[in-house]
mmCIF file of C-alpha atoms and ligand atoms in Angstrom:
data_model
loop_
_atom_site.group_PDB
_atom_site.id
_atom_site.type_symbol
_atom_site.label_atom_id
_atom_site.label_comp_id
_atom_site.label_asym_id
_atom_site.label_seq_id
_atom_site.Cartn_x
_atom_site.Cartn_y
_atom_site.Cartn_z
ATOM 1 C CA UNK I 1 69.097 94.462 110.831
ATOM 2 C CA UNK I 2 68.541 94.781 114.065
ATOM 3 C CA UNK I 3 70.202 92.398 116.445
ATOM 4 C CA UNK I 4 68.668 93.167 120.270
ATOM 5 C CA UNK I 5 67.272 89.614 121.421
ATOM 6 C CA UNK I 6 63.847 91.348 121.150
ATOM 7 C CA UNK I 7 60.411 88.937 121.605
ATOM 8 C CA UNK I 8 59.142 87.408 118.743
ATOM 9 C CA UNK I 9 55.468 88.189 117.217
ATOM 10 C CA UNK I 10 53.209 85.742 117.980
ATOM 11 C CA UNK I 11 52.922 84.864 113.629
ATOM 12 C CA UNK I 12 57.032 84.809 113.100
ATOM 13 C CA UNK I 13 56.781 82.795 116.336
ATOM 14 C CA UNK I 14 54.968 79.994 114.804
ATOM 15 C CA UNK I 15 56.189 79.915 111.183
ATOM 16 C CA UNK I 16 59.520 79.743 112.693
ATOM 17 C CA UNK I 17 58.350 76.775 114.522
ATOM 18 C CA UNK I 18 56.652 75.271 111.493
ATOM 19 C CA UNK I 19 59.747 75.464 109.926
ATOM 20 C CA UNK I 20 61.497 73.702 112.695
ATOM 21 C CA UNK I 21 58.972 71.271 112.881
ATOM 22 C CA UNK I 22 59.195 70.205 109.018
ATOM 23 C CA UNK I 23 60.516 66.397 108.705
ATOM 24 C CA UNK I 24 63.881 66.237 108.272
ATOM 25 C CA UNK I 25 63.809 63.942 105.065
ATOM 26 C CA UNK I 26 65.458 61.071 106.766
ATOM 27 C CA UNK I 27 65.359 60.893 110.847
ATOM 28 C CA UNK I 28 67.966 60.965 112.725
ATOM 29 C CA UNK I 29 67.946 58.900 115.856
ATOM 30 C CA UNK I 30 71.321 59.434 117.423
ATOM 31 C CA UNK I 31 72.010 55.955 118.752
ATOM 32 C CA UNK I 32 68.878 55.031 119.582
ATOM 33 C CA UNK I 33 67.014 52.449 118.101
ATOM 34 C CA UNK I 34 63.507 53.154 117.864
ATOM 35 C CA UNK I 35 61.454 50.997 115.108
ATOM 36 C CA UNK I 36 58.983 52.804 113.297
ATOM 37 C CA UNK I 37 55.969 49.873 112.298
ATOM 38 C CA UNK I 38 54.067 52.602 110.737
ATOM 39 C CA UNK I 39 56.218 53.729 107.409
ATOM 40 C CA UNK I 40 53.429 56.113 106.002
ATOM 41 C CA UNK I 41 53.618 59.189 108.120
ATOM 42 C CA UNK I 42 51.198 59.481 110.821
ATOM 43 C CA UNK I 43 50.237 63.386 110.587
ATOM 44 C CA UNK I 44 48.370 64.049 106.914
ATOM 45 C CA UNK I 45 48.022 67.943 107.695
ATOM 46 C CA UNK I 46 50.234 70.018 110.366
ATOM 47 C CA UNK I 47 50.910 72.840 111.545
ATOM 48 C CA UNK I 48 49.044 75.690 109.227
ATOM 49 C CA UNK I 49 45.720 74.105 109.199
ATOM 50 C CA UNK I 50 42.467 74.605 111.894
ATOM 51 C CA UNK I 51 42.830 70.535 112.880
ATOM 52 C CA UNK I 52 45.707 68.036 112.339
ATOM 53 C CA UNK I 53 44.490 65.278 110.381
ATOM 54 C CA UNK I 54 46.435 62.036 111.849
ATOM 55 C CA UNK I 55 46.365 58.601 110.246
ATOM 56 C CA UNK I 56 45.844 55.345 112.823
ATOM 57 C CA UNK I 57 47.309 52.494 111.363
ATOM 58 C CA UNK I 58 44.900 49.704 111.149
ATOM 59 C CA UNK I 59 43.825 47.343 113.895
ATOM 60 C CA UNK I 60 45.615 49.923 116.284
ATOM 61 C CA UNK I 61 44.086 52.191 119.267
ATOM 62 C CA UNK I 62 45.232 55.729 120.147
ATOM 63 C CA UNK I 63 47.073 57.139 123.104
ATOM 64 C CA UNK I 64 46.853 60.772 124.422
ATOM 65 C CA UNK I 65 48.450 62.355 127.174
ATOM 66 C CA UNK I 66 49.234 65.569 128.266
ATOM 67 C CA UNK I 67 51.340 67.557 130.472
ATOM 68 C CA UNK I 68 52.114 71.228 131.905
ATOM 69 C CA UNK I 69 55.443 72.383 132.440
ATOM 70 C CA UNK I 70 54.965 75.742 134.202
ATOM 71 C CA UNK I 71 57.388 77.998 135.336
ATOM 72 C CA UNK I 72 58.444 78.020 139.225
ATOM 73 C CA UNK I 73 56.469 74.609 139.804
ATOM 74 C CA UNK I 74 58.396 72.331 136.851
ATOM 75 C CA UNK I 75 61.327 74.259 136.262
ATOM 76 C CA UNK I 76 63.143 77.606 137.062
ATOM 77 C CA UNK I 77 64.365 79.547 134.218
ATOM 78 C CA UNK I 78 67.688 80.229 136.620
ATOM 79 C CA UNK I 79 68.414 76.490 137.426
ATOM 80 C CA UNK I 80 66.988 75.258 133.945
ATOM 81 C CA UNK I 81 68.518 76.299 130.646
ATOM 82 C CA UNK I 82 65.922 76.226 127.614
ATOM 83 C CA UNK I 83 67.053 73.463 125.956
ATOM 84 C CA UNK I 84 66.851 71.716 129.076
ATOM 85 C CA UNK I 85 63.144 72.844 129.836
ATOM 86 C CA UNK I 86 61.748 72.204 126.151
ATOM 87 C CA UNK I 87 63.607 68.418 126.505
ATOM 88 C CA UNK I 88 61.764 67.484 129.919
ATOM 89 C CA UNK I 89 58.495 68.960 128.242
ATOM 90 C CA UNK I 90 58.913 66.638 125.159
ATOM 91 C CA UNK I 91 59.954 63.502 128.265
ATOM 92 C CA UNK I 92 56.844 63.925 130.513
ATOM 93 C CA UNK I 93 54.606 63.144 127.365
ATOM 94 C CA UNK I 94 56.913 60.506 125.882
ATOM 95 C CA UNK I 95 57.193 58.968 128.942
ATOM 96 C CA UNK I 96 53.110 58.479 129.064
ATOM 97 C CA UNK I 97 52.992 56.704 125.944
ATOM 98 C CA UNK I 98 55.933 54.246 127.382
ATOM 99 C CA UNK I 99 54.216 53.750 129.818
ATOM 100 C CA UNK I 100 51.143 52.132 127.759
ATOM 101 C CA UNK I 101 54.144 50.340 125.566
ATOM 102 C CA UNK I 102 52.996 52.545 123.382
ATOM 103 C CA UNK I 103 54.145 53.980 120.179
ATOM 104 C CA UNK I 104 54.584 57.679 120.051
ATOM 105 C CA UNK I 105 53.534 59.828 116.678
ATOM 106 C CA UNK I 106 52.581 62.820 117.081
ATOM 107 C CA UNK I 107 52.948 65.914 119.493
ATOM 108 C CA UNK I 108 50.951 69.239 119.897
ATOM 109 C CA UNK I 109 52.227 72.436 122.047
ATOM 110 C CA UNK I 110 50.838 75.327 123.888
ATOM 111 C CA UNK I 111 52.683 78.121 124.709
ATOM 112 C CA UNK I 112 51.958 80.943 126.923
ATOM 113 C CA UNK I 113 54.998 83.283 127.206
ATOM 114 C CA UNK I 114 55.353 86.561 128.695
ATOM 115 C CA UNK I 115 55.825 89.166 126.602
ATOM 116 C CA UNK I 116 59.748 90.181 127.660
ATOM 117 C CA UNK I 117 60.691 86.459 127.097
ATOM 118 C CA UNK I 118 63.568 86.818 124.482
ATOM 119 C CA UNK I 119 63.612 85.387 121.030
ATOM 120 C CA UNK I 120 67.037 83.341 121.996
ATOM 121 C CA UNK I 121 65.041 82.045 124.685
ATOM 122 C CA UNK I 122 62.208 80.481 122.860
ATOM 123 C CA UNK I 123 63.901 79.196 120.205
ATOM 124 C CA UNK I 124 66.316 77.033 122.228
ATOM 125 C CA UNK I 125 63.161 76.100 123.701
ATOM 126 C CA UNK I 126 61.775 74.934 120.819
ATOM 127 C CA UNK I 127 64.677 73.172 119.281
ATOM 128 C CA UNK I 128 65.494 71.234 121.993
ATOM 129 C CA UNK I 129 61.848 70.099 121.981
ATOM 130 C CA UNK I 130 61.973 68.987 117.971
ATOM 131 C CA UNK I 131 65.127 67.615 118.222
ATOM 132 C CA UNK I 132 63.696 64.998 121.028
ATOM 133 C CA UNK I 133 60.815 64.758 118.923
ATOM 134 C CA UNK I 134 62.301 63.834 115.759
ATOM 135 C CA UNK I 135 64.860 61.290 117.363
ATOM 136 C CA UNK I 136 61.377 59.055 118.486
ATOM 137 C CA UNK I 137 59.877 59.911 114.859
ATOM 138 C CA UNK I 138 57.260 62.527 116.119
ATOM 139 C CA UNK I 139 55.869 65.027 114.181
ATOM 140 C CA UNK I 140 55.251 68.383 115.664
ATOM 141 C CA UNK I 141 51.465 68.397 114.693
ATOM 142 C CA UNK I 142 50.018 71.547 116.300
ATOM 143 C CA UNK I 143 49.353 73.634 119.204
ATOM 144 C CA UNK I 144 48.794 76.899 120.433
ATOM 145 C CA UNK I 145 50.462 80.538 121.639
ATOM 146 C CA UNK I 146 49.334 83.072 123.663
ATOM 147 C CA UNK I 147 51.150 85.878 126.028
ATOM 148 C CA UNK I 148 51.246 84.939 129.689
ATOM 149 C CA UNK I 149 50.694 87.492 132.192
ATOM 150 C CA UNK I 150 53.177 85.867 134.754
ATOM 151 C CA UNK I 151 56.386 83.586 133.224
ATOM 152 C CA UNK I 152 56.302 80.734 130.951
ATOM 153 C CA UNK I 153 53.466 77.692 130.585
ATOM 154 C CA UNK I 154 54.070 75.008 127.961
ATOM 155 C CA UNK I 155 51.106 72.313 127.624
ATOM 156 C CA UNK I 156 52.575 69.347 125.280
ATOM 157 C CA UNK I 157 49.754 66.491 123.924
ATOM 158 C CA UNK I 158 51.222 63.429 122.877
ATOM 159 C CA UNK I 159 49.545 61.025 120.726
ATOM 160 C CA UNK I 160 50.171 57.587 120.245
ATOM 161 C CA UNK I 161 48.948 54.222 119.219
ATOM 162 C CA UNK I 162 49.483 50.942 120.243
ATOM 163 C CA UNK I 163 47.687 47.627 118.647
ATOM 164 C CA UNK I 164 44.116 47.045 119.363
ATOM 165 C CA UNK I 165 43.954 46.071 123.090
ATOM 166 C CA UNK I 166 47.443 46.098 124.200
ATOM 167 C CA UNK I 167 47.830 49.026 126.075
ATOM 168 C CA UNK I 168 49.585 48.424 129.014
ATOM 169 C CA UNK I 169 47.633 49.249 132.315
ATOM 170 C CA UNK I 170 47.759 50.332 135.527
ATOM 171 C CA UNK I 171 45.338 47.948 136.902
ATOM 172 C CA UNK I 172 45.963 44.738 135.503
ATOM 173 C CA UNK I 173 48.343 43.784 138.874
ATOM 174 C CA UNK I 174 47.447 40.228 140.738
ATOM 175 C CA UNK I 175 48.843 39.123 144.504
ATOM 176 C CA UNK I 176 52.240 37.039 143.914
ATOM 177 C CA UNK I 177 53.094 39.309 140.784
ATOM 178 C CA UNK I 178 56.839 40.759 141.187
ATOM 179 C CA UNK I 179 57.716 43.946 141.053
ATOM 180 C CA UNK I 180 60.470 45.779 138.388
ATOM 181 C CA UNK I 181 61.820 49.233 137.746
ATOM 182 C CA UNK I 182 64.038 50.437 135.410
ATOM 183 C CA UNK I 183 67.235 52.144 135.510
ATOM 184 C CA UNK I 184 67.903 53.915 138.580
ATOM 185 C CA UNK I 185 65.707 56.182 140.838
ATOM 186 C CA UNK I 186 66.458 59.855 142.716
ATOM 187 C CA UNK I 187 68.714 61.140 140.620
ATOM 188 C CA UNK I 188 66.280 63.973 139.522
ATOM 189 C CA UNK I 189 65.072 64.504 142.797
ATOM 190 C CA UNK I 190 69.175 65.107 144.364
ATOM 191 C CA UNK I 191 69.755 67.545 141.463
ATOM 192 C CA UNK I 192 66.692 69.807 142.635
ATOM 193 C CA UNK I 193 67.862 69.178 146.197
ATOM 194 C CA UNK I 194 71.247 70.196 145.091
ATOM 195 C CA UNK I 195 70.081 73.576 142.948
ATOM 196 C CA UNK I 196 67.809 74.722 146.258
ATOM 197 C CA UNK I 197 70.932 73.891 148.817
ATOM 198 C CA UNK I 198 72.802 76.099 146.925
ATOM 199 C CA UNK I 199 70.621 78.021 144.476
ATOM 200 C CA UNK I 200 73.739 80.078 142.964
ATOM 201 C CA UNK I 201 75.974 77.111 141.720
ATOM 202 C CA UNK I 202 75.392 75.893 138.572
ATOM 203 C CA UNK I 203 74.822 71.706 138.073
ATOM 204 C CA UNK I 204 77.207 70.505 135.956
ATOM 205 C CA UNK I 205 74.099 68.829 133.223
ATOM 206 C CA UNK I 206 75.956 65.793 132.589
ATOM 207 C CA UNK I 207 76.713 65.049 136.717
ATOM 208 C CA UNK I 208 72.835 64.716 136.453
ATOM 209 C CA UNK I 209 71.479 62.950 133.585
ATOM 210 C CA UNK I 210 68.601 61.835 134.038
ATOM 211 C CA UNK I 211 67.276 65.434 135.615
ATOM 212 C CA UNK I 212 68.402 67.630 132.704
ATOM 213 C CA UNK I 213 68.057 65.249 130.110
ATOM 214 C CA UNK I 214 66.056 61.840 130.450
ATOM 215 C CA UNK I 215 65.041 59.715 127.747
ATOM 216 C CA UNK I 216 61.883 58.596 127.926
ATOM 217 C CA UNK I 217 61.617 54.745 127.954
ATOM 218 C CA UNK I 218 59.729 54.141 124.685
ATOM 219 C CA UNK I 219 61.665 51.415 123.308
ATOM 220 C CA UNK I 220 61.687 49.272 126.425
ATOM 221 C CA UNK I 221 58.039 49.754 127.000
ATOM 222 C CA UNK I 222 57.349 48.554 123.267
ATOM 223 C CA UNK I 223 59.406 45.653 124.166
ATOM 224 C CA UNK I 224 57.814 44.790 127.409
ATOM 225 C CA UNK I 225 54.916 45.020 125.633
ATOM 226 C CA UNK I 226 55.314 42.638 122.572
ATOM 227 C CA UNK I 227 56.573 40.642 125.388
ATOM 228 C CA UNK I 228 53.511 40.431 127.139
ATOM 229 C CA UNK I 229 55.677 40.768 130.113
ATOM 230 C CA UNK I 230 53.701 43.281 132.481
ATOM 231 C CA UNK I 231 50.984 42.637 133.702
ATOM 232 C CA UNK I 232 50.576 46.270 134.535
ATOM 233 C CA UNK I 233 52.633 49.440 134.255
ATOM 234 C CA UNK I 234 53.228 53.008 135.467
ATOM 235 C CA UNK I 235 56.215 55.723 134.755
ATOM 236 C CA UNK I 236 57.693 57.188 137.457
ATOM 237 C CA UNK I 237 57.120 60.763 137.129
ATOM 238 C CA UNK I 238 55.620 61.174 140.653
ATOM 239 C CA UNK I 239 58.302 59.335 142.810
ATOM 240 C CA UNK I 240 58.184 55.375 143.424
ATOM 241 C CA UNK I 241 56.133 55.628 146.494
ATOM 242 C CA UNK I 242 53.494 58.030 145.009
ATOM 243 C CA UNK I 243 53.301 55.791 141.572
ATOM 244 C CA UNK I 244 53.452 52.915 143.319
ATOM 245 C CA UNK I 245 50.430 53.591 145.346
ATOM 246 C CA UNK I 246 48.550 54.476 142.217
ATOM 247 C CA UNK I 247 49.362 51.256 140.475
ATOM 248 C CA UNK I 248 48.310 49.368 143.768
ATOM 249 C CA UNK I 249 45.212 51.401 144.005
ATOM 250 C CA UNK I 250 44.239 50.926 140.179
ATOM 251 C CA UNK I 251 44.402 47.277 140.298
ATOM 252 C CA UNK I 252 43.072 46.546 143.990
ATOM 253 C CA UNK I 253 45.856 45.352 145.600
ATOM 254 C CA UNK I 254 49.134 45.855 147.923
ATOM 255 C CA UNK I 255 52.988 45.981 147.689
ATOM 256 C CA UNK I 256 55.733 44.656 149.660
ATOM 257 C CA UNK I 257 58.939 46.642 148.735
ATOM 258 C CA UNK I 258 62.709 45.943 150.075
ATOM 259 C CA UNK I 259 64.601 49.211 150.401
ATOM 260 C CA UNK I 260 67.964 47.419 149.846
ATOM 261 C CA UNK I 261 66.994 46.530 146.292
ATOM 262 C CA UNK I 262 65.814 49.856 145.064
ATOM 263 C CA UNK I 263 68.874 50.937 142.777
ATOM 264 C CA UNK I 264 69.399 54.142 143.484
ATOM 265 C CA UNK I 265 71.059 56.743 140.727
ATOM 266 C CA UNK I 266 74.996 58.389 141.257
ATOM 267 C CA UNK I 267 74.849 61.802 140.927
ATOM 268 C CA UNK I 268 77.510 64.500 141.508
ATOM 269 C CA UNK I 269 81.295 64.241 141.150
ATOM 270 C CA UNK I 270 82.512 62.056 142.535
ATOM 271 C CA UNK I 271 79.375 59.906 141.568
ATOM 272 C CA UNK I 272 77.847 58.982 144.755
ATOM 273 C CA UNK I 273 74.460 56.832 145.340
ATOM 274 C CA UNK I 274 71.700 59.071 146.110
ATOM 275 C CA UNK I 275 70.311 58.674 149.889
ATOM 276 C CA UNK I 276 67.177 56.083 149.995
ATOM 277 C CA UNK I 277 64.560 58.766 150.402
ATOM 278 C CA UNK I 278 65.271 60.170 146.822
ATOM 279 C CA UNK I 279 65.158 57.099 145.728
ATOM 280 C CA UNK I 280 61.885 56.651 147.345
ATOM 281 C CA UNK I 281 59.814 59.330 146.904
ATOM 282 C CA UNK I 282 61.712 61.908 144.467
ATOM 283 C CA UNK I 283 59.824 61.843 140.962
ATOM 284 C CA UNK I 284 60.787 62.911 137.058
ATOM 285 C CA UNK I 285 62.818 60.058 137.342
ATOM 286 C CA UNK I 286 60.514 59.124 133.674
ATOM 287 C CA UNK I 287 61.518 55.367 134.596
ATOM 288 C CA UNK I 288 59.236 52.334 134.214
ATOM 289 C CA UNK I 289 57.845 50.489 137.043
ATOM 290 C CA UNK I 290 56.066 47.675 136.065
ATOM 291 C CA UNK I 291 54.498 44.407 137.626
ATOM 292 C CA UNK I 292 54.841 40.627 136.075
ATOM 293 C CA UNK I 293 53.728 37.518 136.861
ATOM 294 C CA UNK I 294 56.150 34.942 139.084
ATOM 295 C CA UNK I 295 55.789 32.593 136.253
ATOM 296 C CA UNK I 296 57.740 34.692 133.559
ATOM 297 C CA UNK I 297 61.441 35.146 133.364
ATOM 298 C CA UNK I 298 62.335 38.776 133.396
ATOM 299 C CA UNK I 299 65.656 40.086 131.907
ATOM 300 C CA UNK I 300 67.783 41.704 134.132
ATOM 301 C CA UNK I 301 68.297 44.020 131.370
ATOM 302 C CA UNK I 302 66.096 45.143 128.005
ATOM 303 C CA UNK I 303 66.657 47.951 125.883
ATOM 304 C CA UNK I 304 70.053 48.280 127.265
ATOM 305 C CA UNK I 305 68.643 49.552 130.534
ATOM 306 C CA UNK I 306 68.718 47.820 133.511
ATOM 307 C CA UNK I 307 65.835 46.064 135.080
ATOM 308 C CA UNK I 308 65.371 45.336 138.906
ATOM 309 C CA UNK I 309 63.002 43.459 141.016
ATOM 310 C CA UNK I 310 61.905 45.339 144.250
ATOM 311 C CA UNK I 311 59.176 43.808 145.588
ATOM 312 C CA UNK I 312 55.955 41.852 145.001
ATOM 313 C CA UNK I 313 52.311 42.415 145.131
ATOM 314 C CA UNK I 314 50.122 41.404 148.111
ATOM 315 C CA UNK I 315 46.463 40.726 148.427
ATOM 316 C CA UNK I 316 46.627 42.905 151.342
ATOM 317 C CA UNK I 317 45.753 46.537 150.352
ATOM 318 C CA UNK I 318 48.896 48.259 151.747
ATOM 319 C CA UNK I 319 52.318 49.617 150.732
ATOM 320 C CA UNK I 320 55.294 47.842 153.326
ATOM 321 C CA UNK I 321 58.866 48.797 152.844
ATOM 322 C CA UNK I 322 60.733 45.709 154.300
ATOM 323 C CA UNK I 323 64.306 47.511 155.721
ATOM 324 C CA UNK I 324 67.824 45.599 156.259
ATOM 325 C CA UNK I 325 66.996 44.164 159.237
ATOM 326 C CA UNK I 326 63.828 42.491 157.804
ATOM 327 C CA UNK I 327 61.737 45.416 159.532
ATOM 328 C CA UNK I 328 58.824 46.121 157.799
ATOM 329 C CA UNK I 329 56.835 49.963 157.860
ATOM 330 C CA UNK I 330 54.191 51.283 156.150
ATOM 331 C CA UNK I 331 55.517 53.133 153.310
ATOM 332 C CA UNK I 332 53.174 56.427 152.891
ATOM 333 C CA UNK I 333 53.094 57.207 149.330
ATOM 334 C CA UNK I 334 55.248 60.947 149.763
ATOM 335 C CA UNK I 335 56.214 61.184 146.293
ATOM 336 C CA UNK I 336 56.915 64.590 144.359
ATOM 337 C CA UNK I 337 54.125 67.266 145.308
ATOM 338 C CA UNK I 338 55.007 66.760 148.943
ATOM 339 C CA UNK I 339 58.778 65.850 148.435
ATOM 340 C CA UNK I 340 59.470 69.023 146.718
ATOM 341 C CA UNK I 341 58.295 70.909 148.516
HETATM 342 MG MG1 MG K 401 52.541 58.754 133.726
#
């Protein structure tokens, strides 16, 4: 009846998410192979009840992680359309469980949203979110809304489970152990550098993948992990020098990096690489950096994504970046909170 784009009521607002949340019957996974080793679904009781009741498969551990996406510090409702905004909420959490090789099952969402937020707005949100979700065969399990007294905050949980003591750490680096990333790095960073150069032009969202829409690396963490390939891993959601640092602190030791190795994203048109310090220190990148022992032979791809060396670990407790001319500096860990800033 009537058809302003008013707010919705807090109740509609979450049966029309319980609705969206429903499994599909059978899951689509467009073009992605993700193997589900659990067939009996993970969440007994959803959305509707005071708990969700979740089934762990036998002889496996669980994973849970969780991330804010707040408004003005993760995203800007002018530079971010909703779809885009519920998708990178969905990544930061999927990208956790990678992380651990992990498998991911179910998620749970808070929402605070101020009370002029329109219904349009929210449910793009929301769909974007379920539709990531149900291409990694996660259930929508939970969560929470309230009205915010000053623009949007969205707190995902992700749960997963990975077999009893497999989890892939951050501290399980040793000296000699090489150094891998996936994909390529700084291509999220250049498209925020981009929006605040010129904060009126709309980013074309497919000039800049892996800002407005990365996929988390779940199935290549699951394989490095059957693998037994790392010996210890970290996502790069903070910027390579930042998660780097983190993963060197965690297991006690160093890093020696060379900056010509790093591959570094193409952004824009026409595609162009992305200067070094992106590569460096800009984060949501949601790629996998990961350590292995010099003993094991390490694809130079794996879940069709490409997989560099960059470096190896040192006993010595510092971070070098060896330049082109064989130069080597400190490399201060300047990831995202400063970068952005
Ligand atoms: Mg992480």
């Amino acid at each position: 009846m009537i058809s302003f784009d008013v707010p919705l009521a807090e109740k509609a607002l979450i049966a029309e998410i319980r609705r969206m949340a429903m499994p599909s019957g059978q899951r689509r996974r467009a073009g992605i192979s993700v193997r589900i080793t659990h067939s009996a679904p993970a969440v007994l009781t959803g959305i509707g009840d005071d708990c969700a009741v979740l089934r762990v498969p036998p002889d496996h551990q669980m994973l849970v992680t969780t991330d804010f996406s707040l408004e003005g510090v993760h995203f800007r409702r002018d530079w971010h359309p909703a779809e885009v905004v519920g998708h990178r909420c969905l990544t930061r959490g999927l990208s956790d469980i990678a992380a651990m090789g992990g498998e991911p099952l179910a998620a749970f969402l808070s929402l605070a949203l101020p009370r002029d937020l329109s219904q349009t707005w929210v449910r793009r949100f929301t769909h974007a979110l379920i539709g990531l979700a149900k291409q990694f065969g996660v259930t929508l399990g939970g969560g929470d809304t309230a009205e915010s007294p000053n623009g949007i905050l969205a707190d995902i949980i992700v749960v997963g489970t990975v077999p009893k003591g497999k989890a892939v750490l951050r501290s399980g680096a040793s000296a000699g152990d090489r150094i891998f990333v996936s994909g390529q790095l700084g291509g999220s960073a250049a498209a925020l550098w981009q929006m605040r150069k010129k904060p009126k032009t709309k980013l074309n969202v497919r000039e800049y993948p892996r800002h407005f829409r990365p996929q988390p690396r779940i199935e290549l963490g699951r394989i490095l992990r059957e693998r037994g390939l790392p010996s210890a891993m970290i996502d790069t959601s903070d910027g390579l020098s930042t998660d780097l640092a983190h993963l060197c602190e965690e297991s006690g030791v160093g890093a020696e990096v060379e900056a010509e190795l790093i591959p570094r994203a193409s952004v824009g048109k026409p595609a162009r690489e992305v200067d070094i310090e992106f590569a460096l220190h800009g984060g949501e990148d949601y790629e996998l950096l990961f350590t292995a022992p010099a003993t094991r032979r390490v694809p130079s791809r794996m879940a069709g994504v490409p997989i560099t060396q960059i470096g190896h670990i040192t006993r010595r407790r510092k971070i070098l970046l060896m330049d082109r001319a064989g130069i080597r500096r400190e490399l201060q860990p300047r990831g995202w909170e400063h970068f952005r800033r």
